[in-house]
Amino acid sequence: MSDFLTVSRTAHDELVTAAYQSRGFSADEAAEGTKLAAEAARHGIRTHHALKALHLDHLFGSAFGGCVPGAEIEVVKSRFPGSETWNCNRKLGQSVAYRAINRCIELADQFGIGQVSVDNAFHYLWGGGYVMEAAERGYIAYTNCTSTLAEVVPFGGKFPTLGTNPHSWGFPTTEALGFPLVSDWATSTVAMGRVQALKREGKLLPDGAAVDKDGKPTNDPNEVAALLPFGAHKGYAMCLLNELYGSLIGGSLPTLRGRPAKAPEDEKTSSSFYFQVIHPDAISGGAFAKGRDQMANLKAVLDDVLGHGNEACIVPGQFEAEARKRSDAAGGLHFTAAELAEFGELAAEIGVAPLEAK
Amino acid sequence: MSDFLTVSRTAHDELVTAAYQSRGFSADEAAEGTKLAAEAARHGIRTHHALKALHLDHLFGSAFGGCVPGAEIEVVKSRFPGSETWNCNRKLGQSVAYRAINRCIELADQFGIGQVSVDNAFHYLWGGGYVMEAAERGYIAYTNCTSTLAEVVPFGGKFPTLGTNPHSWGFPTTEALGFPLVSDWATSTVAMGRVQALKREGKLLPDGAAVDKDGKPTNDPNEVAALLPFGAHKGYAMCLLNELYGSLIGGSLPTLRGRPAKAPEDEKTSSSFYFQVIHPDAISGGAFAKGRDQMANLKAVLDDVLGHGNEACIVPGQFEAEARKRSDAAGGLHFTAAELAEFGELAAEIGVAPLEAK
């Protein structure tokens, strides 16, 4: 990791917390936003660490009412004991997501499965972080959300009317693999950030990733007007799923989402979150072959999938686990020199000491 | 539909029911197997109607102990009121699936979300049929299962250690679209049946669909040794999900599944099913823009996705809904002449009158 500099987590956390507080977020919110940012950096999620979180807040968030510091979560009255719906009043997405996944765990402990749906939400950054935490605690966890902007064209269409709508699953595989299995991806073939990167590098996009302004497929990053779902009609369905959940929760029309200037007064422009946790005991039939217990059966199945010449295959979450090991071995968080410079600008802006490499 | 002949549903149902009963299935089981077969044909699911169901039973099912006529479902004792796990003792998959989705609906009515996991299962044929029924009744429904044989190579691997593991979702969009939205697909790029069809037609496979005996990508159907997941690492994760659910429920090692001759005495060789139903009221925040109700908001979001030049896009479940309209307009079920001839062989085998086109 010679390209990376190591920064102390304490110093990182102090700076990021100060940045959140300078924007009016409460101590709780700043701590939750900082935790997610640090965990993203620790796990090598370079697209969703503190710089991205604070940049997103700057573009769509606390300065514009897209996100409201200090907002209170209201639990909507419901007749269903295994489910909750929250109006989070545009509270910081990371705060809401950590609390929602914790509430789902409590519901799963009681009912075997629990769900929390969130209306009036603002970007939770890295969905994998929340399901990973639940998976490390021994649960099966899932979340999806509607992304802020509609950047994805439906399969067979021309105009972007869908978010990049990610799905994140976590499974309790720490005993089987040494780390939680976490599958976490957007439903577009590539992210818009990747298009920008390829443009800078003068490289082409893969097939099936994007369209130009007329809705025609293109490999040229300079011509890209919108993204395509991964995996043709199957990825399109995965992308559409989040819009269906979102619309039933109370979400806005996708083409107005994150675009208050474009929306009529009486239309919403917020995102929606959906969380679900399953207690593994609640899906166990208890009858595993060769006297294995449930976790040993999970390991036996994974060993079978990754055997027979498939030993080089990557398990979802493996890259994140390897990055975490490297971070922990270095005793801090890894950033590039360019990222460190950006942290420096942030520190100057709020008048605190800059982050320094160890 | 000039290639199709119309057969009376009553005549179809009598023949298929007689076929199930001739193999020892109970009246209940025969009725449930027949219902799923008729609904598959009615909705244009040509790969999972009666001929496929009875062929699968012939290859892996009642003649070999893979499926056990008259088996009783045992509900495993559990401390979780929102969840059930069933040992179905290899009862007919269609009977188990219809009952499981109904039980999930009862649990969702009570808790907002309910799940039923099934161990010792045998092929339920068309997952879309079960979630479609729940969606028509107003619910969000989901099912996945582990497919009988491991035919799919993990992303980056060489040897097939995963089933074609399908996912099926149904959403209550009848008010919004005129039909339930049903997303139902295997996680391989194409099915093995499609490879056989292309071989007969002398055509090539699309890229990313299959590998040869050395694990190298191939487009030649004659060289195909195994299938690839759709959508690279994302489709691989979707395929792996079913193995994770299956392993936690009590499922067998994927490379032994459906292959009792290959399996040691003390290993299992059965599939697993997972079902989940959500009551839409349980995820509603109740605050929809412009005074819309929940279903009107769902329609507004779908209209937005399918507007803006995307009017030609297909919604998952639309082809099935169109086939159903054609079947209902013709007053029966559509089959090809070749299929009708196969039904004739079946009728002769069990000594009943053949199916005749209207």
PDB file of C-alpha atoms in Angstrom, chain A residues 76 79-85 108-115 117 119 140 153-159 161-162 169 171 181 183 185-186 188-189 230-231 234-238 240-241 243-245 247-255 266-268 274 276 278-279 281-290 292 294-295 297-298 300-302 304-310 313-316, chain B residues 76 79-85 108-115 117 119 140 153-159 161-162 169 171 181 183 185-186 188-189 230-231 234-238 240-241 243-245 247-255 266-268 274 276 278-279 281-290 292 294-295 297-298 300-302 304-310 313-316:
ATOM      1  CA  VAL A  76     -45.212   6.328  12.838  1.00  0.00           C
ATOM      2  CA  ARG A  79     -50.618  -2.014  14.194  1.00  0.00           C
ATOM      3  CA  PHE A  80     -47.736  -4.355  13.268  1.00  0.00           C
ATOM      4  CA  PRO A  81     -45.461  -5.424  16.150  1.00  0.00           C
ATOM      5  CA  GLY A  82     -42.667  -6.758  13.895  1.00  0.00           C
ATOM      6  CA  SER A  83     -42.357  -3.603  11.810  1.00  0.00           C
ATOM      7  CA  GLU A  84     -41.712   0.082  12.285  1.00  0.00           C
ATOM      8  CA  THR A  85     -41.890   3.047   9.920  1.00  0.00           C
ATOM      9  CA  ALA A 108     -35.504  -9.904  14.920  1.00  0.00           C
ATOM     10  CA  ASP A 109     -34.576 -11.037  18.447  1.00  0.00           C
ATOM     11  CA  GLN A 110     -38.275 -11.007  19.288  1.00  0.00           C
ATOM     12  CA  PHE A 111     -40.025 -12.077  16.054  1.00  0.00           C
ATOM     13  CA  GLY A 112     -37.266 -13.777  14.039  1.00  0.00           C
ATOM     14  CA  ILE A 113     -37.460 -11.045  11.417  1.00  0.00           C
ATOM     15  CA  GLY A 114     -37.902  -7.307  11.729  1.00  0.00           C
ATOM     16  CA  GLN A 115     -38.117  -4.364   9.367  1.00  0.00           C
ATOM     17  CA  SER A 117     -38.805   1.656   6.750  1.00  0.00           C
ATOM     18  CA  ASP A 119     -39.430   8.201   5.001  1.00  0.00           C
ATOM     19  CA  ILE A 140     -28.562 -11.609   8.427  1.00  0.00           C
ATOM     20  CA  VAL A 153     -32.089   4.581 -17.729  1.00  0.00           C
ATOM     21  CA  PRO A 154     -34.586   1.703 -17.435  1.00  0.00           C
ATOM     22  CA  PHE A 155     -33.716  -1.337 -19.596  1.00  0.00           C
ATOM     23  CA  GLY A 156     -34.920  -0.557 -23.124  1.00  0.00           C
ATOM     24  CA  GLY A 157     -35.420   3.145 -22.353  1.00  0.00           C
ATOM     25  CA  LYS A 158     -33.760   6.451 -23.196  1.00  0.00           C
ATOM     26  CA  PHE A 159     -33.971   8.821 -20.225  1.00  0.00           C
ATOM     27  CA  THR A 161     -35.607   7.934 -14.309  1.00  0.00           C
ATOM     28  CA  LEU A 162     -34.044   5.584 -11.736  1.00  0.00           C
ATOM     29  CA  TRP A 169     -26.679  -7.788   2.362  1.00  0.00           C
ATOM     30  CA  PHE A 171     -24.325 -12.613   6.514  1.00  0.00           C
ATOM     31  CA  LEU A 181     -19.883 -11.754   3.962  1.00  0.00           C
ATOM     32  CA  SER A 183     -22.560  -7.901  -0.765  1.00  0.00           C
ATOM     33  CA  TRP A 185     -23.339  -2.596  -4.837  1.00  0.00           C
ATOM     34  CA  ALA A 186     -25.208  -0.040  -6.874  1.00  0.00           C
ATOM     35  CA  SER A 188     -25.859   0.689 -12.358  1.00  0.00           C
ATOM     36  CA  THR A 189     -23.024  -1.093 -14.217  1.00  0.00           C
ATOM     37  CA  PHE A 230     -26.037  -3.856 -14.685  1.00  0.00           C
ATOM     38  CA  GLY A 231     -27.044  -7.252 -16.104  1.00  0.00           C
ATOM     39  CA  LYS A 234     -32.297  -8.568 -14.359  1.00  0.00           C
ATOM     40  CA  GLY A 235     -30.258  -5.644 -13.027  1.00  0.00           C
ATOM     41  CA  TYR A 236     -33.039  -3.296 -14.182  1.00  0.00           C
ATOM     42  CA  ALA A 237     -35.447  -5.233 -11.961  1.00  0.00           C
ATOM     43  CA  MET A 238     -33.016  -4.972  -9.028  1.00  0.00           C
ATOM     44  CA  LEU A 240     -36.604  -0.857  -9.898  1.00  0.00           C
ATOM     45  CA  LEU A 241     -37.130  -2.767  -6.614  1.00  0.00           C
ATOM     46  CA  GLU A 243     -38.231   2.539  -6.315  1.00  0.00           C
ATOM     47  CA  LEU A 244     -41.101   0.166  -5.450  1.00  0.00           C
ATOM     48  CA  TYR A 245     -40.124   0.011  -1.774  1.00  0.00           C
ATOM     49  CA  SER A 247     -42.885   4.573  -3.367  1.00  0.00           C
ATOM     50  CA  LEU A 248     -44.751   2.429  -0.817  1.00  0.00           C
ATOM     51  CA  ILE A 249     -42.845   4.020   2.092  1.00  0.00           C
ATOM     52  CA  GLY A 250     -43.684   7.547   0.918  1.00  0.00           C
ATOM     53  CA  GLY A 251     -40.871   8.417  -1.475  1.00  0.00           C
ATOM     54  CA  SER A 252     -40.846  11.093  -4.109  1.00  0.00           C
ATOM     55  CA  LEU A 253     -40.986  10.750  -7.881  1.00  0.00           C
ATOM     56  CA  PRO A 254     -37.478   9.637  -8.903  1.00  0.00           C
ATOM     57  CA  THR A 255     -36.904  12.482 -11.397  1.00  0.00           C
ATOM     58  CA  ASP A 266     -46.447  19.941  -3.019  1.00  0.00           C
ATOM     59  CA  GLU A 267     -44.145  17.158  -4.304  1.00  0.00           C
ATOM     60  CA  LYS A 268     -41.558  15.496  -2.040  1.00  0.00           C
ATOM     61  CA  TYR A 274     -35.577   0.091   3.905  1.00  0.00           C
ATOM     62  CA  GLN A 276     -34.473  -5.762   7.444  1.00  0.00           C
ATOM     63  CA  ILE A 278     -33.283 -11.880  10.270  1.00  0.00           C
ATOM     64  CA  HIS A 279     -32.208 -13.901  13.312  1.00  0.00           C
ATOM     65  CA  ASP A 281     -32.047 -19.219  14.497  1.00  0.00           C
ATOM     66  CA  ALA A 282     -35.434 -18.250  13.016  1.00  0.00           C
ATOM     67  CA  ILE A 283     -34.663 -19.853   9.635  1.00  0.00           C
ATOM     68  CA  SER A 284     -32.872 -22.927  10.966  1.00  0.00           C
ATOM     69  CA  GLY A 285     -34.545 -26.282  10.496  1.00  0.00           C
ATOM     70  CA  GLY A 286     -32.022 -27.665  12.995  1.00  0.00           C
ATOM     71  CA  ALA A 287     -31.266 -30.751  10.879  1.00  0.00           C
ATOM     72  CA  PHE A 288     -27.795 -30.385   9.404  1.00  0.00           C
ATOM     73  CA  ALA A 289     -25.928 -33.254   7.754  1.00  0.00           C
ATOM     74  CA  LYS A 290     -23.100 -35.091   9.547  1.00  0.00           C
ATOM     75  CA  ARG A 292     -22.884 -30.107  11.828  1.00  0.00           C
ATOM     76  CA  GLN A 294     -25.784 -24.191  11.610  1.00  0.00           C
ATOM     77  CA  MET A 295     -22.546 -22.198  11.311  1.00  0.00           C
ATOM     78  CA  ASN A 297     -23.085 -26.072   7.678  1.00  0.00           C
ATOM     79  CA  LEU A 298     -22.678 -22.528   6.351  1.00  0.00           C
ATOM     80  CA  ALA A 300     -19.265 -26.506   4.602  1.00  0.00           C
ATOM     81  CA  VAL A 301     -21.411 -24.981   1.844  1.00  0.00           C
ATOM     82  CA  LEU A 302     -18.983 -22.083   1.325  1.00  0.00           C
ATOM     83  CA  ASP A 304     -17.894 -26.529  -1.419  1.00  0.00           C
ATOM     84  CA  VAL A 305     -18.653 -23.408  -3.523  1.00  0.00           C
ATOM     85  CA  LEU A 306     -15.025 -22.236  -3.253  1.00  0.00           C
ATOM     86  CA  GLY A 307     -13.510 -25.687  -3.773  1.00  0.00           C
ATOM     87  CA  HIS A 308     -13.161 -27.806  -6.924  1.00  0.00           C
ATOM     88  CA  GLY A 309     -10.756 -25.364  -8.624  1.00  0.00           C
ATOM     89  CA  ASN A 310     -12.621 -22.226  -7.492  1.00  0.00           C
ATOM     90  CA  CYS A 313     -12.772 -16.767  -6.296  1.00  0.00           C
ATOM     91  CA  ILE A 314     -13.470 -13.679  -4.244  1.00  0.00           C
ATOM     92  CA  VAL A 315     -16.248 -13.753  -1.649  1.00  0.00           C
ATOM     93  CA  PRO A 316     -18.304 -10.538  -1.394  1.00  0.00           C
TER      94      PRO A 316
ATOM     95  CA  VAL B  76     -40.175 -27.041  13.561  1.00  0.00           C
ATOM     96  CA  ARG B  79     -39.345 -19.223  19.787  1.00  0.00           C
ATOM     97  CA  PHE B  80     -40.023 -16.621  17.073  1.00  0.00           C
ATOM     98  CA  PRO B  81     -43.697 -15.710  16.515  1.00  0.00           C
ATOM     99  CA  GLY B  82     -43.082 -13.978  13.125  1.00  0.00           C
ATOM    100  CA  SER B  83     -41.209 -16.891  11.580  1.00  0.00           C
ATOM    101  CA  GLU B  84     -41.689 -20.564  10.848  1.00  0.00           C
ATOM    102  CA  THR B  85     -39.356 -23.277   9.625  1.00  0.00           C
ATOM    103  CA  ALA B 108     -47.538 -10.525   7.617  1.00  0.00           C
ATOM    104  CA  ASP B 109     -51.158  -9.700   8.541  1.00  0.00           C
ATOM    105  CA  GLN B 110     -50.172 -10.057  12.174  1.00  0.00           C
ATOM    106  CA  PHE B 111     -46.571  -8.777  12.343  1.00  0.00           C
ATOM    107  CA  GLY B 112     -46.183  -6.702   9.164  1.00  0.00           C
ATOM    108  CA  ILE B 113     -43.612  -9.156   7.834  1.00  0.00           C
ATOM    109  CA  GLY B 114     -43.450 -12.940   7.989  1.00  0.00           C
ATOM    110  CA  GLN B 115     -41.095 -15.640   6.786  1.00  0.00           C
ATOM    111  CA  SER B 117     -38.085 -21.376   5.579  1.00  0.00           C
ATOM    112  CA  ASP B 119     -35.853 -27.739   4.663  1.00  0.00           C
ATOM    113  CA  ILE B 140     -45.169  -7.751  -1.323  1.00  0.00           C
ATOM    114  CA  VAL B 153     -19.460 -21.394 -11.928  1.00  0.00           C
ATOM    115  CA  PRO B 154     -18.731 -18.708  -9.285  1.00  0.00           C
ATOM    116  CA  PHE B 155     -17.421 -15.416 -10.741  1.00  0.00           C
ATOM    117  CA  GLY B 156     -13.695 -15.917 -11.384  1.00  0.00           C
ATOM    118  CA  GLY B 157     -13.918 -19.697 -10.955  1.00  0.00           C
ATOM    119  CA  LYS B 158     -13.737 -22.798 -13.149  1.00  0.00           C
ATOM    120  CA  PHE B 159     -16.111 -25.475 -11.840  1.00  0.00           C
ATOM    121  CA  THR B 161     -20.621 -25.279  -7.581  1.00  0.00           C
ATOM    122  CA  LEU B 162     -23.772 -23.116  -7.541  1.00  0.00           C
ATOM    123  CA  TRP B 169     -40.462 -10.808  -6.168  1.00  0.00           C
ATOM    124  CA  PHE B 171     -45.525  -6.303  -5.842  1.00  0.00           C
ATOM    125  CA  LEU B 181     -45.298  -6.622 -11.025  1.00  0.00           C
ATOM    126  CA  SER B 183     -39.645 -10.139 -11.233  1.00  0.00           C
ATOM    127  CA  TRP B 185     -35.363 -15.023 -12.959  1.00  0.00           C
ATOM    128  CA  ALA B 186     -32.534 -17.478 -12.506  1.00  0.00           C
ATOM    129  CA  SER B 188     -27.364 -17.682 -14.541  1.00  0.00           C
ATOM    130  CA  THR B 189     -27.157 -15.555 -17.708  1.00  0.00           C
ATOM    131  CA  PHE B 230     -25.501 -12.936 -14.998  1.00  0.00           C
ATOM    132  CA  GLY B 231     -23.982  -9.497 -14.410  1.00  0.00           C
ATOM    133  CA  LYS B 234     -23.145  -8.683  -8.838  1.00  0.00           C
ATOM    134  CA  GLY B 235     -25.089 -11.591 -10.329  1.00  0.00           C
ATOM    135  CA  TYR B 236     -22.630 -13.982  -8.642  1.00  0.00           C
ATOM    136  CA  ALA B 237     -23.580 -12.427  -5.301  1.00  0.00           C
ATOM    137  CA  MET B 238     -27.293 -12.848  -6.124  1.00  0.00           C
ATOM    138  CA  LEU B 240     -24.584 -17.060  -3.778  1.00  0.00           C
ATOM    139  CA  LEU B 241     -27.354 -15.523  -1.597  1.00  0.00           C
ATOM    140  CA  GLU B 243     -26.778 -20.890  -1.030  1.00  0.00           C
ATOM    141  CA  LEU B 244     -26.333 -18.805   2.136  1.00  0.00           C
ATOM    142  CA  TYR B 245     -30.055 -18.968   2.980  1.00  0.00           C
ATOM    143  CA  SER B 247     -27.063 -23.501   4.220  1.00  0.00           C
ATOM    144  CA  LEU B 248     -28.577 -21.744   7.261  1.00  0.00           C
ATOM    145  CA  ILE B 249     -31.938 -23.500   6.759  1.00  0.00           C
ATOM    146  CA  GLY B 250     -30.316 -26.945   6.593  1.00  0.00           C
ATOM    147  CA  GLY B 251     -29.443 -27.391   2.931  1.00  0.00           C
ATOM    148  CA  SER B 252     -26.969 -29.779   1.426  1.00  0.00           C
ATOM    149  CA  LEU B 253     -23.604 -29.052  -0.149  1.00  0.00           C
ATOM    150  CA  PRO B 254     -24.397 -27.658  -3.604  1.00  0.00           C
ATOM    151  CA  THR B 255     -22.299 -30.170  -5.547  1.00  0.00           C
ATOM    152  CA  ASP B 266     -24.784 -39.002   5.965  1.00  0.00           C
ATOM    153  CA  GLU B 267     -24.903 -35.972   3.623  1.00  0.00           C
ATOM    154  CA  LYS B 268     -28.191 -34.411   2.566  1.00  0.00           C
ATOM    155  CA  TYR B 274     -37.179 -19.352   1.591  1.00  0.00           C
ATOM    156  CA  GLN B 276     -41.172 -13.820   2.851  1.00  0.00           C
ATOM    157  CA  ILE B 278     -44.601  -7.964   3.718  1.00  0.00           C
ATOM    158  CA  HIS B 279     -47.914  -6.201   4.373  1.00  0.00           C
ATOM    159  CA  ASP B 281     -49.367  -1.016   5.330  1.00  0.00           C
ATOM    160  CA  ALA B 282     -46.417  -2.039   7.519  1.00  0.00           C
ATOM    161  CA  ILE B 283     -43.892  -0.075   5.449  1.00  0.00           C
ATOM    162  CA  SER B 284     -46.090   2.965   4.797  1.00  0.00           C
ATOM    163  CA  GLY B 285     -45.099   6.237   6.392  1.00  0.00           C
ATOM    164  CA  GLY B 286     -48.561   7.518   5.470  1.00  0.00           C
ATOM    165  CA  ALA B 287     -47.234  10.830   4.129  1.00  0.00           C
ATOM    166  CA  PHE B 288     -47.531  10.824   0.345  1.00  0.00           C
ATOM    167  CA  ALA B 289     -47.121  13.958  -1.765  1.00  0.00           C
ATOM    168  CA  LYS B 290     -50.132  15.784  -3.249  1.00  0.00           C
ATOM    169  CA  ARG B 292     -51.947  10.632  -2.893  1.00  0.00           C
ATOM    170  CA  GLN B 294     -50.040   4.592  -1.039  1.00  0.00           C
ATOM    171  CA  MET B 295     -51.169   2.854  -4.230  1.00  0.00           C
ATOM    172  CA  ASN B 297     -47.960   7.029  -5.034  1.00  0.00           C
ATOM    173  CA  LEU B 298     -46.762   3.662  -6.369  1.00  0.00           C
ATOM    174  CA  ALA B 300     -47.049   8.007  -9.775  1.00  0.00           C
ATOM    175  CA  VAL B 301     -43.525   6.634  -9.310  1.00  0.00           C
ATOM    176  CA  LEU B 302     -44.026   3.953 -11.997  1.00  0.00           C
ATOM    177  CA  ASP B 304     -42.394   8.717 -13.753  1.00  0.00           C
ATOM    178  CA  VAL B 305     -40.000   5.795 -14.374  1.00  0.00           C
ATOM    179  CA  LEU B 306     -41.851   4.813 -17.569  1.00  0.00           C
ATOM    180  CA  GLY B 307     -42.315   8.380 -18.796  1.00  0.00           C
ATOM    181  CA  HIS B 308     -39.836  10.841 -20.327  1.00  0.00           C
ATOM    182  CA  GLY B 309     -39.318   8.754 -23.484  1.00  0.00           C
ATOM    183  CA  ASN B 310     -39.245   5.396 -21.640  1.00  0.00           C
ATOM    184  CA  CYS B 313     -39.888  -0.169 -21.504  1.00  0.00           C
ATOM    185  CA  ILE B 314     -41.170  -3.478 -20.258  1.00  0.00           C
ATOM    186  CA  VAL B 315     -42.169  -3.841 -16.604  1.00  0.00           C
ATOM    187  CA  PRO B 316     -41.237  -7.186 -15.005  1.00  0.00           C
TER     188      PRO B 316
END
